[in-house]
Every structure is written in structure tokens, then in C-alpha cells.
Amino acid sequence: MGIKLEEKLIIEHKLKLAEDFEAQGKQLHAIQIYLSLLEEYPLLTEACFNLAEIYQRSDNNKAAYEIISEMIKQDNENVEKRMYAGQFYLKYAMWDEAIDVLEYVMVEEESYVSYLRGFAYYQLKDYELSKLNFLNYVVRESDNLLKHEGYLFLAKNCIELKDFQAAENFLKKIEQTYSSHWEFQYLSAVVYLNNGMLEHAITNIEKAVKLNSKNSEVFALAGQLQLKHGNYKN
């Protein structure tokens, strides 16, 4: 049964009041209003999200976690809430929890879920499932920066899976976007080295060193290439 018009107006008034308290820095007043709303209307999405945000801003992540866990328990079929919870878990490196809460979100409902699941699986070193999810993401998205990040993760997964030719193909798709980024140059060097293209690898690692002179992985690979190629330049 839906919320009656009069109740809806009361809820909107209380939400506005809580937001005004937030703007004034009166967080405790806002928290009290959100908690009272959730006690009466436990499925109220805006109150859940706003309360979780207040707790996070005040570094009370345990309270935010409890609010989000209860939110999913009360309304576990709500895609918007599952997406919010999944991003919260990813933010705090709770990879398994993120996968659990995002598992039942269909890509037809929210294509971004494939990106989030791909990222979580990558952090768990499950490179096959990470690759599968990022593939599902890039084939559905129009050309944008996040899609290019998906290709970057696909290349990283393929490197971990020792499929260096596929990694090279994915990197070529984003060369224009990422050519000035050290990680792109580093990954390209790794791929070319393993594909037997030493000169290309040296060119890329030189660029990576110039772009990020403090990264230990970059310098380790630069040293490896220096041993392989006598005239490698620092």
C-alpha cells in the first residue's frame, strides 16, 4: 500500500528540515530526523542514503555499514539500494560483500554493475571473472572515459592471465586516451616484452619512467629491460 498524499508531504517536509540542519552543520539534529523517519518508513531510500553519507563524513563507518546492511535486509530487491551498497563496500575494500550485494543486479537494469563487479573480482585476483564482467560492460557502453577504464582493466586481466596478445589489442583501443598516463606506458612495456618486441618495450618504459619516476614497478621493469638491452638509456 502506497504512502498517502498527506504522509508524503510530511515526509518531504522532514527531509527538507534534515537537509537544512546538515547545511547548517547540525549533524545530530539531521541524524535524529532521519532515524525517526526510518523507524516509521524503513524503506525510505533518501533517508537511508543521507544518513549513511552523514556517518561517512563523520568517519563513523560502522554506523554507515549498519544502516546500509539494514537497508538491504528491508528491501533486497531494490536495484538502486543494491548499487549504493555495492559502491559503499567497494569504497572500503569490502570486496566479497560488494560482490554479494551486486550479484543479483541484472546488467539490463544497470550496466554499470558489470564494471563494479569486474573491479571487485580484480581486487580478489579472480581475473577470469573480472575479465568477463569488464567485457560485459564495454560491449554495452557508448564511448566514454569509464568505458576506456574498462579496457584498461581488461588489459590488466589479460596480462595476469598471460594472454599478452589480447592485452595488446585492448591497450590499442585506448592509446589516444591514456598515452600520457604512466600505467598505460608501463603495461604496454610489459606486453611488448612478453610479445618479443624489445625495442617497443624500451620505448614505452622510457616514457613510463618520465611520467612516474617514483614507481617501484616501473623501475624494476626498466632494470630488467636494461639487462636485456645493452644500450638502454636511463
CSV table of C-alpha atoms in Angstrom, one decimal:
chain,number,residue,atom,x,y,z
A,1,MET,CA,0.0,0.0,0.0
A,2,GLY,CA,1.5,3.4,-1.0
A,3,ILE,CA,2.1,6.4,1.1
A,4,LYS,CA,-0.9,8.8,1.2
A,5,LEU,CA,-0.5,12.3,-0.1
A,6,GLU,CA,-0.6,13.9,3.4
A,7,GLU,CA,2.1,11.5,4.7
A,8,LYS,CA,4.2,12.2,1.6
A,9,LEU,CA,4.1,15.9,2.3
A,10,ILE,CA,5.1,15.3,5.9
A,11,ILE,CA,8.0,13.2,4.8
A,12,GLU,CA,9.1,15.8,2.3
A,13,HIS,CA,9.0,18.5,5.0
A,14,LYS,CA,11.1,16.4,7.4
A,15,LEU,CA,13.6,15.5,4.7
A,16,LYS,CA,13.9,19.2,3.9
A,17,LEU,CA,14.3,20.1,7.5
A,18,ALA,CA,17.1,17.4,8.0
A,19,GLU,CA,18.9,18.7,4.9
A,20,ASP,CA,18.7,22.3,6.2
A,21,PHE,CA,20.2,21.1,9.5
A,22,GLU,CA,23.0,19.4,7.5
A,23,ALA,CA,23.7,22.6,5.6
A,24,GLN,CA,24.0,24.4,9.0
A,25,GLY,CA,26.4,21.8,10.3
A,26,LYS,CA,23.9,20.5,12.8
A,27,GLN,CA,24.5,16.8,12.1
A,28,LEU,CA,23.0,15.4,15.2
A,29,HIS,CA,19.7,17.1,14.5
A,30,ALA,CA,19.7,15.8,11.0
A,31,ILE,CA,20.5,12.3,12.2
A,32,GLN,CA,17.6,12.3,14.7
A,33,ILE,CA,15.2,13.2,11.9
A,34,TYR,CA,16.5,10.6,9.5
A,35,LEU,CA,16.4,7.9,12.3
A,36,SER,CA,12.8,8.8,13.2
A,37,LEU,CA,11.8,8.7,9.5
A,38,LEU,CA,13.4,5.3,9.1
A,39,GLU,CA,11.7,4.0,12.2
A,40,GLU,CA,8.3,4.8,10.7
A,41,TYR,CA,9.2,4.3,7.0
A,42,PRO,CA,12.1,1.8,6.9
A,43,LEU,CA,12.1,1.6,3.1
A,44,LEU,CA,12.6,5.4,2.6
A,45,THR,CA,15.6,5.5,0.2
A,46,GLU,CA,16.5,9.1,0.6
A,47,ALA,CA,16.7,8.9,4.4
A,48,CYS,CA,18.9,5.8,4.2
A,49,PHE,CA,21.3,7.4,1.7
A,50,ASN,CA,21.5,10.7,3.5
A,51,LEU,CA,22.1,9.1,6.9
A,52,ALA,CA,24.8,6.8,5.5
A,53,GLU,CA,26.5,9.9,4.0
A,54,ILE,CA,26.5,11.8,7.3
A,55,TYR,CA,28.0,8.8,9.1
A,56,GLN,CA,30.7,8.5,6.5
A,57,ARG,CA,31.6,12.2,6.6
A,58,SER,CA,32.0,11.9,10.4
A,59,ASP,CA,34.2,8.8,10.0
A,60,ASN,CA,31.5,6.6,11.7
A,61,ASN,CA,31.8,3.9,9.0
A,62,LYS,CA,30.5,1.2,11.4
A,63,ALA,CA,27.2,3.1,11.7
A,64,ALA,CA,27.0,3.6,8.0
A,65,TYR,CA,27.6,-0.1,7.4
A,66,GLU,CA,24.8,-1.0,9.8
A,67,ILE,CA,22.4,1.4,8.1
A,68,ILE,CA,23.2,0.0,4.7
A,69,SER,CA,23.0,-3.6,5.9
A,70,GLU,CA,19.6,-3.0,7.4
A,71,MET,CA,18.5,-1.1,4.2
A,72,ILE,CA,19.3,-4.2,2.1
A,73,LYS,CA,17.7,-6.5,4.6
A,74,GLN,CA,14.5,-4.5,4.4
A,75,ASP,CA,14.4,-4.0,0.7
A,76,ASN,CA,16.7,-6.5,-1.0
A,77,GLU,CA,15.1,-6.3,-4.4
A,78,ASN,CA,15.7,-2.6,-4.9
A,79,VAL,CA,18.3,-2.1,-7.6
A,80,GLU,CA,19.2,1.5,-6.6
A,81,LYS,CA,19.8,0.4,-3.0
A,82,ARG,CA,21.9,-2.6,-4.1
A,83,MET,CA,24.0,-0.3,-6.3
A,84,TYR,CA,24.5,2.2,-3.5
A,85,ALA,CA,25.5,-0.6,-1.1
A,86,GLY,CA,27.9,-2.1,-3.6
A,87,GLN,CA,29.7,1.1,-4.1
A,88,PHE,CA,29.9,1.7,-0.3
A,89,TYR,CA,31.5,-1.8,0.1
A,90,LEU,CA,34.0,-1.1,-2.7
A,91,LYS,CA,34.9,2.2,-1.3
A,92,TYR,CA,36.0,0.5,1.9
A,93,ALA,CA,37.6,-2.5,0.2
A,94,MET,CA,34.9,-5.0,1.3
A,95,TRP,CA,35.2,-7.0,-2.0
A,96,ASP,CA,33.2,-10.1,-1.0
A,97,GLU,CA,30.3,-8.0,0.4
A,98,ALA,CA,30.3,-5.9,-2.8
A,99,ILE,CA,30.0,-9.0,-5.0
A,100,ASP,CA,27.3,-10.5,-2.8
A,101,VAL,CA,25.1,-7.4,-2.9
A,102,LEU,CA,25.6,-6.8,-6.6
A,103,GLU,CA,25.3,-10.4,-7.7
A,104,TYR,CA,21.5,-10.2,-8.4
A,105,VAL,CA,21.5,-6.8,-10.2
A,106,MET,CA,20.9,-7.5,-13.9
A,107,VAL,CA,23.0,-5.7,-16.4
A,108,GLU,CA,19.8,-5.0,-18.4
A,109,GLU,CA,18.7,-2.9,-15.4
A,110,GLU,CA,22.1,-1.2,-14.7
A,111,SER,CA,25.0,-1.8,-17.0
A,112,TYR,CA,27.4,-0.1,-14.5
A,113,VAL,CA,27.1,-3.2,-12.2
A,114,SER,CA,29.4,-5.1,-14.6
A,115,TYR,CA,32.1,-2.5,-14.1
A,116,LEU,CA,31.7,-2.7,-10.3
A,117,ARG,CA,31.7,-6.5,-10.2
A,118,GLY,CA,34.7,-6.5,-12.5
A,119,PHE,CA,36.6,-4.2,-10.2
A,120,ALA,CA,35.8,-6.3,-7.1
A,121,TYR,CA,36.8,-9.5,-8.8
A,122,TYR,CA,40.1,-7.9,-9.9
A,123,GLN,CA,40.9,-6.9,-6.3
A,124,LEU,CA,40.2,-10.6,-5.3
A,125,LYS,CA,42.6,-11.7,-8.0
A,126,ASP,CA,39.8,-13.6,-9.8
A,127,TYR,CA,41.0,-12.4,-13.2
A,128,GLU,CA,38.7,-14.6,-15.3
A,129,LEU,CA,35.5,-13.3,-13.7
A,130,SER,CA,36.9,-9.8,-13.7
A,131,LYS,CA,37.6,-10.1,-17.4
A,132,LEU,CA,34.1,-11.4,-18.1
A,133,ASN,CA,32.4,-8.6,-16.2
A,134,PHE,CA,34.5,-5.9,-17.9
A,135,LEU,CA,33.8,-7.4,-21.3
A,136,ASN,CA,30.0,-7.3,-20.5
A,137,TYR,CA,30.5,-3.6,-19.5
A,138,VAL,CA,32.4,-2.3,-22.6
A,139,VAL,CA,30.2,-4.0,-25.1
A,140,ARG,CA,27.1,-2.2,-23.7
A,141,GLU,CA,28.6,1.2,-23.1
A,142,SER,CA,29.0,4.1,-25.6
A,143,ASP,CA,32.4,5.6,-26.0
A,144,ASN,CA,33.3,7.4,-22.8
A,145,LEU,CA,36.1,7.6,-20.2
A,146,LEU,CA,34.7,4.9,-18.0
A,147,LYS,CA,34.5,2.5,-20.9
A,148,HIS,CA,38.2,3.2,-21.6
A,149,GLU,CA,38.9,2.4,-18.0
A,150,GLY,CA,37.1,-0.9,-18.6
A,151,TYR,CA,39.5,-1.6,-21.5
A,152,LEU,CA,42.5,-0.8,-19.2
A,153,PHE,CA,41.3,-3.3,-16.7
A,154,LEU,CA,40.7,-5.8,-19.5
A,155,ALA,CA,44.4,-5.4,-20.5
A,156,LYS,CA,45.5,-5.8,-16.9
A,157,ASN,CA,43.4,-9.0,-16.5
A,158,CYS,CA,44.8,-10.4,-19.7
A,159,ILE,CA,48.4,-9.7,-18.5
A,160,GLU,CA,47.6,-11.6,-15.3
A,161,LEU,CA,46.2,-14.4,-17.4
A,162,LYS,CA,49.3,-14.4,-19.7
A,163,ASP,CA,47.2,-13.6,-22.7
A,164,PHE,CA,49.6,-10.8,-23.9
A,165,GLN,CA,48.2,-10.5,-27.5
A,166,ALA,CA,44.7,-9.8,-26.2
A,167,ALA,CA,46.2,-7.3,-23.7
A,168,GLU,CA,47.9,-5.5,-26.6
A,169,ASN,CA,44.7,-5.4,-28.5
A,170,PHE,CA,42.8,-3.8,-25.6
A,171,LEU,CA,45.6,-1.3,-25.0
A,172,LYS,CA,45.5,-0.2,-28.6
A,173,LYS,CA,41.8,0.7,-28.1
A,174,ILE,CA,42.7,3.4,-25.5
A,175,GLU,CA,46.0,4.6,-26.8
A,176,GLN,CA,44.8,8.1,-27.6
A,177,THR,CA,43.1,8.5,-24.2
A,178,TYR,CA,45.9,7.1,-22.0
A,179,SER,CA,49.1,7.7,-23.9
A,180,SER,CA,50.2,10.3,-21.4
A,181,HIS,CA,49.5,8.1,-18.3
A,182,TRP,CA,52.4,6.2,-16.8
A,183,GLU,CA,50.4,3.0,-16.2
A,184,PHE,CA,49.4,2.7,-19.8
A,185,GLN,CA,53.1,3.0,-20.9
A,186,TYR,CA,54.1,0.5,-18.2
A,187,LEU,CA,51.5,-2.0,-19.2
A,188,SER,CA,52.4,-1.6,-22.9
A,189,ALA,CA,56.1,-2.3,-22.0
A,190,VAL,CA,55.1,-5.5,-20.2
A,191,VAL,CA,53.0,-6.6,-23.1
A,192,TYR,CA,55.7,-5.8,-25.7
A,193,LEU,CA,58.4,-7.5,-23.7
A,194,ASN,CA,56.3,-10.7,-23.5
A,195,ASN,CA,55.4,-10.5,-27.2
A,196,GLY,CA,59.1,-10.4,-28.1
A,197,MET,CA,59.1,-6.7,-29.1
A,198,LEU,CA,62.0,-5.5,-27.0
A,199,GLU,CA,62.5,-2.1,-28.8
A,200,HIS,CA,58.9,-1.2,-28.4
A,201,ALA,CA,59.1,-2.3,-24.7
A,202,ILE,CA,62.1,0.0,-24.1
A,203,THR,CA,60.3,3.0,-25.8
A,204,ASN,CA,57.3,2.5,-23.5
A,205,ILE,CA,59.2,2.0,-20.3
A,206,GLU,CA,61.3,5.2,-21.0
A,207,LYS,CA,58.0,7.1,-21.3
A,208,ALA,CA,56.7,5.5,-18.1
A,209,VAL,CA,59.9,6.5,-16.2
A,210,LYS,CA,59.5,10.1,-17.4
A,211,LEU,CA,55.8,10.1,-16.3
A,212,ASN,CA,56.3,8.5,-12.9
A,213,SER,CA,59.9,8.4,-11.6
A,214,LYS,CA,59.0,7.1,-8.2
A,215,ASN,CA,57.0,3.9,-9.0
A,216,SER,CA,59.0,0.8,-8.0
A,217,GLU,CA,57.3,-1.5,-10.6
A,218,VAL,CA,58.3,0.9,-13.4
A,219,PHE,CA,62.0,0.9,-12.2
A,220,ALA,CA,62.1,-2.8,-11.7
A,221,LEU,CA,60.9,-3.4,-15.3
A,222,ALA,CA,63.3,-0.7,-16.5
A,223,GLY,CA,66.2,-2.5,-14.9
A,224,GLN,CA,65.1,-5.8,-16.4
A,225,LEU,CA,65.0,-4.2,-19.9
A,226,GLN,CA,68.4,-2.6,-19.3
A,227,LEU,CA,69.9,-6.1,-18.7
A,228,LYS,CA,68.2,-7.4,-21.9
A,229,HIS,CA,69.4,-4.5,-24.0
A,230,GLY,CA,72.9,-3.2,-23.5
A,231,ASN,CA,72.3,0.4,-24.8
A,232,TYR,CA,69.2,1.0,-22.8
A,233,LYS,CA,69.2,4.7,-21.7
A,234,ASN,CA,68.1,5.9,-18.3
